[in-house]
CSV table of C-alpha atoms and ligand atoms in Angstrom, one decimal:
chain,number,residue,atom,x,y,z
A,1,MET,CA,-0.2,-0.1,-0.1
A,2,MET,CA,2.7,2.4,1.1
A,3,GLU,CA,4.7,1.5,-2.2
A,4,ALA,CA,1.6,2.2,-4.3
A,5,ALA,CA,1.0,5.4,-2.4
A,6,ARG,CA,4.6,6.6,-3.1
A,7,ARG,CA,4.4,5.7,-6.9
A,8,ALA,CA,0.9,7.6,-7.0
A,9,VAL,CA,2.7,10.7,-5.6
A,10,GLU,CA,5.4,10.5,-7.9
A,11,ARG,CA,3.2,10.4,-10.9
A,12,LYS,CA,1.7,13.7,-10.4
A,13,GLY,CA,-0.2,13.0,-13.8
A,14,HIS,CA,-3.7,13.9,-14.8
A,15,ASP,CA,-5.0,12.0,-11.9
A,16,ALA,CA,-3.9,14.6,-9.5
A,17,ALA,CA,-7.3,16.5,-9.4
A,18,LEU,CA,-9.2,13.2,-9.3
A,19,ARG,CA,-11.6,13.6,-6.4
A,20,ALA,CA,-12.3,10.1,-5.2
A,21,LEU,CA,-14.0,8.5,-2.1
A,22,ASN,CA,-13.5,5.0,-0.6
A,23,LEU,CA,-16.4,3.8,1.7
A,24,GLY,CA,-15.7,1.0,4.2
A,25,CYS,CA,-11.9,1.3,3.5
A,26,GLY,CA,-10.7,-0.6,6.4
A,27,GLU,CA,-6.9,-0.8,6.1
A,28,ARG,CA,-7.0,-0.7,2.3
A,29,PHE,CA,-7.2,3.1,1.6
A,30,HIS,CA,-5.2,5.5,-1.0
A,31,PRO,CA,-3.9,8.6,1.2
A,32,GLN,CA,-5.0,11.0,-1.7
A,33,TRP,CA,-8.7,9.8,-1.6
A,34,VAL,CA,-11.4,10.4,1.1
A,35,ASN,CA,-11.7,7.5,3.2
A,36,LEU,CA,-14.4,6.6,5.4
A,37,ASP,CA,-14.9,3.5,7.8
A,38,LEU,CA,-17.1,2.8,10.8
A,39,PHE,CA,-13.6,1.9,12.7
A,40,PRO,CA,-11.1,4.2,11.1
A,41,ALA,CA,-7.5,2.0,10.9
A,42,SER,CA,-5.8,5.1,10.6
A,43,ALA,CA,-5.7,9.1,11.1
A,44,ALA,CA,-6.2,9.1,7.0
A,45,VAL,CA,-9.5,7.3,7.6
A,46,GLN,CA,-12.6,9.5,8.7
A,47,LYS,CA,-15.1,7.9,11.0
A,48,TRP,CA,-18.5,7.3,9.4
A,49,ASP,CA,-21.4,5.2,9.6
A,50,LEU,CA,-22.6,4.4,6.2
A,51,LYS,CA,-26.3,3.9,7.7
A,52,ASN,CA,-26.5,7.7,7.7
A,53,PRO,CA,-26.4,9.8,4.3
A,54,LEU,CA,-22.9,10.9,3.4
A,55,GLN,CA,-22.1,14.1,4.7
A,56,PHE,CA,-20.6,15.5,1.3
A,57,ALA,CA,-22.3,18.1,-1.3
A,58,SER,CA,-24.1,16.2,-4.5
A,59,ASP,CA,-22.1,15.9,-7.7
A,60,SER,CA,-18.8,16.3,-5.8
A,61,PHE,CA,-16.7,13.2,-6.7
A,62,ASP,CA,-15.3,11.8,-10.1
A,63,VAL,CA,-14.9,8.2,-8.3
A,64,VAL,CA,-16.7,6.4,-5.8
A,65,TYR,CA,-15.5,3.0,-4.6
A,66,HIS,CA,-16.3,0.3,-2.2
A,67,SER,CA,-14.8,-3.1,-1.9
A,68,HIS,CA,-16.3,-5.9,0.3
A,69,VAL,CA,-18.8,-3.5,2.0
A,70,LEU,CA,-22.1,-3.7,0.3
A,71,GLU,CA,-22.6,-7.3,1.3
A,72,HIS,CA,-22.6,-6.1,5.0
A,73,PHE,CA,-25.9,-4.2,4.6
A,74,PRO,CA,-29.3,-5.6,4.4
A,75,LYS,CA,-31.0,-5.2,0.9
A,76,LYS,CA,-32.7,-2.1,1.8
A,77,LEU,CA,-29.7,-0.3,3.3
A,78,ALA,CA,-27.5,-1.4,0.3
A,79,ARG,CA,-29.9,0.3,-2.0
A,80,GLN,CA,-29.7,3.5,0.2
A,81,VAL,CA,-25.9,3.3,0.4
A,82,LEU,CA,-25.9,3.2,-3.6
A,83,ALA,CA,-28.4,6.1,-3.9
A,84,GLU,CA,-26.0,8.0,-1.7
A,85,CYS,CA,-23.0,6.8,-4.1
A,86,LEU,CA,-25.1,8.3,-7.1
A,87,ARG,CA,-25.7,11.5,-5.4
A,88,VAL,CA,-22.3,12.4,-4.5
A,89,LEU,CA,-20.7,11.4,-8.0
A,90,LYS,CA,-20.6,14.0,-10.6
A,91,PRO,CA,-22.6,13.5,-13.7
A,92,GLY,CA,-20.4,11.0,-15.7
A,93,GLY,CA,-18.7,9.8,-12.5
A,94,ILE,CA,-17.7,6.1,-11.8
A,95,LEU,CA,-18.9,3.9,-9.1
A,96,ARG,CA,-17.0,0.8,-8.6
A,97,VAL,CA,-18.2,-2.0,-6.6
A,98,VAL,CA,-16.3,-5.0,-5.2
A,99,VAL,CA,-18.3,-7.8,-3.8
A,100,PRO,CA,-17.7,-11.6,-3.2
A,101,ASP,CA,-19.0,-13.3,-6.3
A,102,LEU,CA,-22.1,-15.3,-5.6
A,103,GLU,CA,-22.0,-17.0,-9.0
A,104,GLU,CA,-18.3,-18.0,-8.9
A,105,VAL,CA,-18.6,-19.6,-4.9
A,106,ALA,CA,-21.9,-21.3,-6.0
A,107,ARG,CA,-20.2,-22.9,-9.1
A,108,LEU,CA,-17.4,-23.8,-7.1
A,109,TYR,CA,-19.6,-25.3,-4.4
A,110,LEU,CA,-21.1,-27.6,-7.0
A,111,GLN,CA,-17.7,-28.8,-8.3
A,112,ALA,CA,-16.4,-29.4,-5.0
A,113,MET,CA,-19.6,-31.3,-3.7
A,114,GLU,CA,-19.3,-33.6,-7.0
A,115,LYS,CA,-15.6,-34.3,-6.5
A,116,ALA,CA,-16.0,-34.7,-2.6
A,117,ALA,CA,-18.9,-37.1,-3.1
A,118,SER,CA,-17.0,-38.9,-5.6
A,119,GLY,CA,-13.9,-39.3,-3.2
A,120,VAL,CA,-11.2,-37.3,-5.1
A,121,PRO,CA,-8.5,-36.7,-3.0
A,122,GLY,CA,-8.1,-33.6,-1.4
A,123,TRP,CA,-12.0,-32.2,-2.0
A,124,ARG,CA,-13.4,-33.3,1.1
A,125,GLU,CA,-11.3,-30.5,2.8
A,126,ASN,CA,-11.9,-28.0,-0.2
A,127,TYR,CA,-15.7,-28.9,0.0
A,128,ASP,CA,-15.5,-28.0,3.5
A,129,TRP,CA,-13.8,-24.8,2.8
A,130,VAL,CA,-15.9,-23.6,0.2
A,131,VAL,CA,-19.3,-24.3,2.3
A,132,MET,CA,-17.8,-22.1,5.0
A,133,GLU,CA,-16.7,-19.6,2.5
A,134,MET,CA,-20.3,-19.2,1.5
A,135,LEU,CA,-22.1,-19.5,4.8
A,136,ASP,CA,-19.9,-18.7,8.0
A,137,GLN,CA,-19.8,-14.8,7.5
A,138,ALA,CA,-23.8,-14.9,7.4
A,139,VAL,CA,-24.1,-17.1,10.2
A,140,ARG,CA,-21.1,-16.4,12.8
A,141,GLU,CA,-21.8,-15.3,16.3
A,142,SER,CA,-18.4,-14.0,17.3
A,143,PRO,CA,-15.4,-12.5,15.2
A,144,GLY,CA,-13.8,-14.7,12.9
A,145,GLY,CA,-16.3,-17.4,13.3
A,146,ALA,CA,-15.5,-20.8,11.5
A,147,TRP,CA,-13.1,-19.0,9.3
A,148,PHE,CA,-10.5,-18.3,12.1
A,149,GLU,CA,-10.7,-21.6,13.4
A,150,TYR,CA,-9.9,-23.3,10.2
A,151,LEU,CA,-7.1,-21.1,9.8
A,152,ARG,CA,-5.7,-21.7,13.3
A,153,GLN,CA,-5.1,-25.5,12.3
A,154,ASN,CA,-1.4,-26.5,11.9
A,155,PRO,CA,-1.0,-27.5,9.2
A,156,ILE,CA,-4.1,-26.2,7.1
A,157,PRO,CA,-4.8,-29.5,5.3
A,158,ASN,CA,-5.5,-27.8,1.8
A,159,TRP,CA,-3.5,-24.5,2.2
A,160,ASP,CA,-2.7,-24.1,-1.5
A,161,PHE,CA,-6.6,-24.0,-2.5
A,162,VAL,CA,-7.4,-21.8,0.5
A,163,ALA,CA,-4.7,-19.4,-0.5
A,164,ARG,CA,-5.6,-19.2,-4.1
A,165,ARG,CA,-9.3,-18.4,-3.0
A,166,VAL,CA,-8.5,-15.7,-0.5
A,167,GLY,CA,-5.4,-14.1,-1.9
A,168,ALA,CA,-2.8,-12.4,0.0
A,169,GLU,CA,-5.1,-11.8,3.2
A,170,ALA,CA,-5.1,-15.6,3.6
A,171,GLU,CA,-1.5,-15.3,5.0
A,172,ARG,CA,-2.5,-12.5,7.3
A,173,ALA,CA,-5.7,-14.0,8.4
A,174,ARG,CA,-3.7,-17.2,9.2
A,175,ALA,CA,-1.1,-15.2,11.1
A,176,ALA,CA,-3.8,-13.5,13.1
A,177,ALA,CA,-5.6,-16.8,14.0
A,178,GLY,CA,-2.3,-18.3,15.0
A,179,ARG,CA,-1.8,-15.1,17.4
A,180,ALA,CA,-5.1,-15.4,18.9
A,181,GLY,CA,-4.5,-18.9,19.7
A,182,GLU,CA,-1.3,-17.9,21.9
A,183,ALA,CA,-1.6,-17.4,25.7
A,184,SER,CA,1.8,-15.9,26.1
A,185,PRO,CA,2.2,-13.3,28.8
A,186,GLN,CA,2.9,-10.5,26.0
A,187,SER,CA,-0.4,-11.3,24.3
A,188,ARG,CA,-2.0,-11.4,27.9
A,189,ALA,CA,-0.3,-7.9,28.8
A,190,ALA,CA,-1.5,-6.6,25.4
A,191,ARG,CA,-5.0,-7.7,25.9
A,192,MET,CA,-5.2,-6.1,29.5
A,193,ARG,CA,-3.7,-2.9,27.9
A,194,ALA,CA,-6.6,-2.9,25.5
A,195,LYS,CA,-9.1,-3.9,28.1
A,196,TRP,CA,-8.5,-0.7,30.2
A,197,ALA,CA,-7.9,1.7,27.3
A,198,TYR,CA,-11.7,0.6,26.2
A,199,ILE,CA,-12.7,1.3,29.7
A,200,VAL,CA,-11.0,4.6,30.0
A,201,GLN,CA,-12.5,5.8,26.6
A,202,ASN,CA,-16.0,4.4,26.9
A,203,PRO,CA,-17.2,4.7,30.5
A,204,GLY,CA,-20.8,4.9,29.6
A,205,ALA,CA,-20.8,1.7,27.8
A,206,VAL,CA,-19.0,-0.2,30.7
A,207,VAL,CA,-21.6,1.0,33.2
A,208,ARG,CA,-24.3,0.2,31.0
A,209,ASN,CA,-23.0,-3.3,30.2
A,210,LYS,CA,-22.2,-4.0,34.1
A,211,LEU,CA,-26.0,-3.1,34.6
A,212,ALA,CA,-27.3,-5.3,31.7
A,213,ARG,CA,-25.3,-8.2,33.4
A,214,ILE,CA,-27.0,-7.6,36.6
A,215,VAL,CA,-30.5,-7.1,35.5
A,216,LEU,CA,-30.7,-9.7,32.4
A,217,SER,CA,-30.6,-13.8,32.9
A,218,ARG,CA,-27.5,-15.2,31.5
A,219,ALA,CA,-29.4,-16.4,28.2
A,220,ASP,CA,-30.6,-12.9,27.7
A,221,TYR,CA,-27.0,-11.5,28.3
A,222,ASP,CA,-25.6,-13.8,25.7
A,223,ALA,CA,-28.3,-13.0,23.3
A,224,LEU,CA,-27.4,-9.1,23.8
A,225,GLN,CA,-23.9,-10.0,23.1
A,226,VAL,CA,-24.7,-12.0,20.0
A,227,GLY,CA,-26.9,-9.1,18.6
A,228,ARG,CA,-24.2,-6.4,19.3
A,229,PHE,CA,-21.8,-8.4,17.3
A,230,ARG,CA,-24.0,-9.2,14.3
A,231,ARG,CA,-24.6,-5.3,14.1
A,232,GLN,CA,-20.8,-4.3,14.3
A,233,GLY,CA,-20.6,-4.7,10.6
A,234,GLU,CA,-18.5,-7.9,10.4
A,235,ILE,CA,-21.7,-9.9,9.3
A,236,HIS,CA,-22.5,-10.7,5.3
A,237,GLN,CA,-26.3,-9.8,5.2
A,238,TRP,CA,-26.7,-10.5,1.4
A,239,MET,CA,-24.5,-11.8,-1.9
A,240,TYR,CA,-24.5,-10.5,-5.3
A,241,ASP,CA,-23.8,-12.0,-8.7
A,242,GLY,CA,-23.3,-10.1,-11.9
A,243,TYR,CA,-26.8,-10.2,-12.8
A,244,SER,CA,-28.4,-8.8,-9.6
A,245,LEU,CA,-25.6,-6.1,-8.9
A,246,GLY,CA,-26.0,-4.9,-12.3
A,247,ARG,CA,-30.0,-4.9,-11.9
A,248,LEU,CA,-29.6,-3.1,-8.7
A,249,LEU,CA,-27.4,-0.5,-10.0
A,250,GLN,CA,-29.4,0.3,-12.8
A,251,GLU,CA,-32.4,0.5,-10.5
A,252,VAL,CA,-30.8,3.0,-8.4
A,253,GLY,CA,-30.2,4.9,-11.4
A,254,PHE,CA,-26.8,4.2,-12.6
A,255,VAL,CA,-26.2,3.5,-16.2
A,256,ASN,CA,-24.0,0.9,-18.2
A,257,PRO,CA,-23.1,-1.6,-15.6
A,258,LEU,CA,-20.0,-3.4,-16.5
A,259,ARG,CA,-17.8,-6.4,-15.1
A,260,PHE,CA,-14.1,-5.7,-14.6
A,261,ARG,CA,-11.0,-8.0,-13.7
A,262,GLU,CA,-9.2,-6.5,-10.3
A,263,THR,CA,-6.7,-4.8,-12.6
A,264,GLN,CA,-9.1,-3.3,-15.2
A,265,SER,CA,-11.1,-0.2,-14.5
A,266,GLN,CA,-12.2,2.9,-16.7
A,267,ILE,CA,-10.8,4.8,-13.9
A,268,ALA,CA,-7.6,6.2,-15.2
A,269,ASP,CA,-4.2,4.2,-14.2
A,270,TRP,CA,-6.3,2.0,-11.8
A,271,THR,CA,-3.6,-0.5,-10.5
A,272,GLN,CA,-1.4,2.4,-9.4
A,273,TYR,CA,-3.7,3.0,-6.3
A,274,GLY,CA,-3.1,-0.6,-5.3
A,275,LEU,CA,-6.8,-1.3,-4.0
A,276,ASP,CA,-7.8,-4.3,-5.8
A,277,ASN,CA,-4.4,-5.5,-6.5
A,278,GLU,CA,-1.4,-6.5,-4.8
A,279,PRO,CA,2.2,-4.5,-5.9
A,280,ASP,CA,3.0,-7.7,-7.9
A,281,GLY,CA,-0.3,-7.3,-9.9
A,282,SER,CA,-2.2,-10.5,-8.3
A,283,ALA,CA,-5.6,-9.7,-7.1
A,284,TYR,CA,-6.1,-8.6,-3.4
A,285,ARG,CA,-9.4,-10.4,-3.1
A,286,PRO,CA,-9.6,-13.2,-5.9
A,287,GLY,CA,-13.2,-14.6,-6.1
A,288,SER,CA,-14.5,-11.1,-6.4
A,289,LEU,CA,-17.0,-9.6,-8.5
A,290,CYS,CA,-15.6,-6.1,-9.7
A,291,MET,CA,-18.5,-3.9,-11.2
A,292,GLU,CA,-18.6,-0.1,-12.5
A,293,ALA,CA,-21.3,1.9,-13.3
A,294,ARG,CA,-21.5,5.7,-14.3
A,295,LYS,CA,-24.0,8.3,-13.2
A,296,PRO,CA,-25.7,9.8,-16.2
B,1,SAM,C1,-14.3,-6.8,4.7
B,1,SAM,S1,-13.9,-5.2,5.1
B,1,SAM,C2,-13.6,-4.8,3.9
B,1,SAM,C3,-12.4,-3.4,3.8
B,1,SAM,C4,-11.8,-2.9,2.9
B,1,SAM,N1,-12.8,-2.2,1.8
B,1,SAM,C5,-11.2,-4.1,2.0
B,1,SAM,O1,-11.6,-4.3,0.7
B,1,SAM,O2,-10.0,-4.6,2.6
B,1,SAM,C6,-15.5,-4.3,5.4
B,1,SAM,C7,-15.4,-2.8,6.0
B,1,SAM,O3,-16.4,-2.1,5.9
B,1,SAM,C8,-16.7,-1.5,7.3
B,1,SAM,N2,-18.0,-1.3,7.5
B,1,SAM,C9,-19.1,-2.2,7.9
B,1,SAM,N3,-20.2,-1.6,8.2
B,1,SAM,C10,-20.0,-0.3,8.2
B,1,SAM,C11,-20.7,0.7,8.2
B,1,SAM,N4,-21.8,0.5,8.6
B,1,SAM,N5,-20.1,2.2,8.1
B,1,SAM,C12,-18.8,2.0,7.6
B,1,SAM,N6,-18.2,1.5,7.5
B,1,SAM,C13,-18.7,0.0,7.6
B,1,SAM,C14,-16.1,-2.3,8.3
B,1,SAM,O4,-15.4,-1.6,9.7
B,1,SAM,C15,-14.8,-2.9,7.4
B,1,SAM,O5,-13.6,-2.0,7.6
């Protein structure tokens, strides 16, 4: 990311005046863009809940982009978010949406099921992974869910397959899952520091939580915790294929929805921003559906 940023700053080309917005950027953002997330990963990211209308004037951006964000909203809210993208784009501006590709994973599921059922070596594990890829993020009740558990295995039986599906993030997730399993004194100390920092920054929430623990039964308190987690933004609330996403974009008012590869775009010098591609040109999130549409 930093290398991509450095190259982009060096270029000082025609994109210097590009006004671009990245919604739900996570840790994947370009410093020259306006970047928003519910949980900012850096001072370069503004805190914003996309459930609310964007705080930008109409017709003010050349490009709006979001990657692996739309599927985190229920269908009705997804439509509202896309309508806001349309509003803040300049006429002729480009929306680029990246989501997990429902069609691709559905086709892979059928293939994996047939191979696993026929006893093809290695496909029992691949089948387990594909089913988890489809369902886990929609049904999990705690961070990381079954995905984390799978990546915590050592060794991971079908690592090559998983790495091909997930891309570079697989290695990062495997490392994070491994670290989460450690009970070293350092990790305990780090957890305590984080806990105290949370208490100092959120005294009201801590008191409310203590009261809830006293007032609610164990089952009700657990249900509250699950509900809180499921509203935090990690859960997949819907999935899209090229057909349904293109249709939705047109229903909202965009024109000419088109599919692109991770490294292709109507946005000039797209790969310079390092958002959908790694520095070596590989896809950041393989198995994604990348679609662009324009504001009329
Ligand atoms: C799967 S991550 C994708 C992050 C990044 N775009 C990427 O491709 O790596 C989803 C991101 O959406 C953010 N998000 C989820 N719900 C949100 C909301 N209501 N408002 C703003 N951001 C939200 C999360 O905090 C998270 O950073």
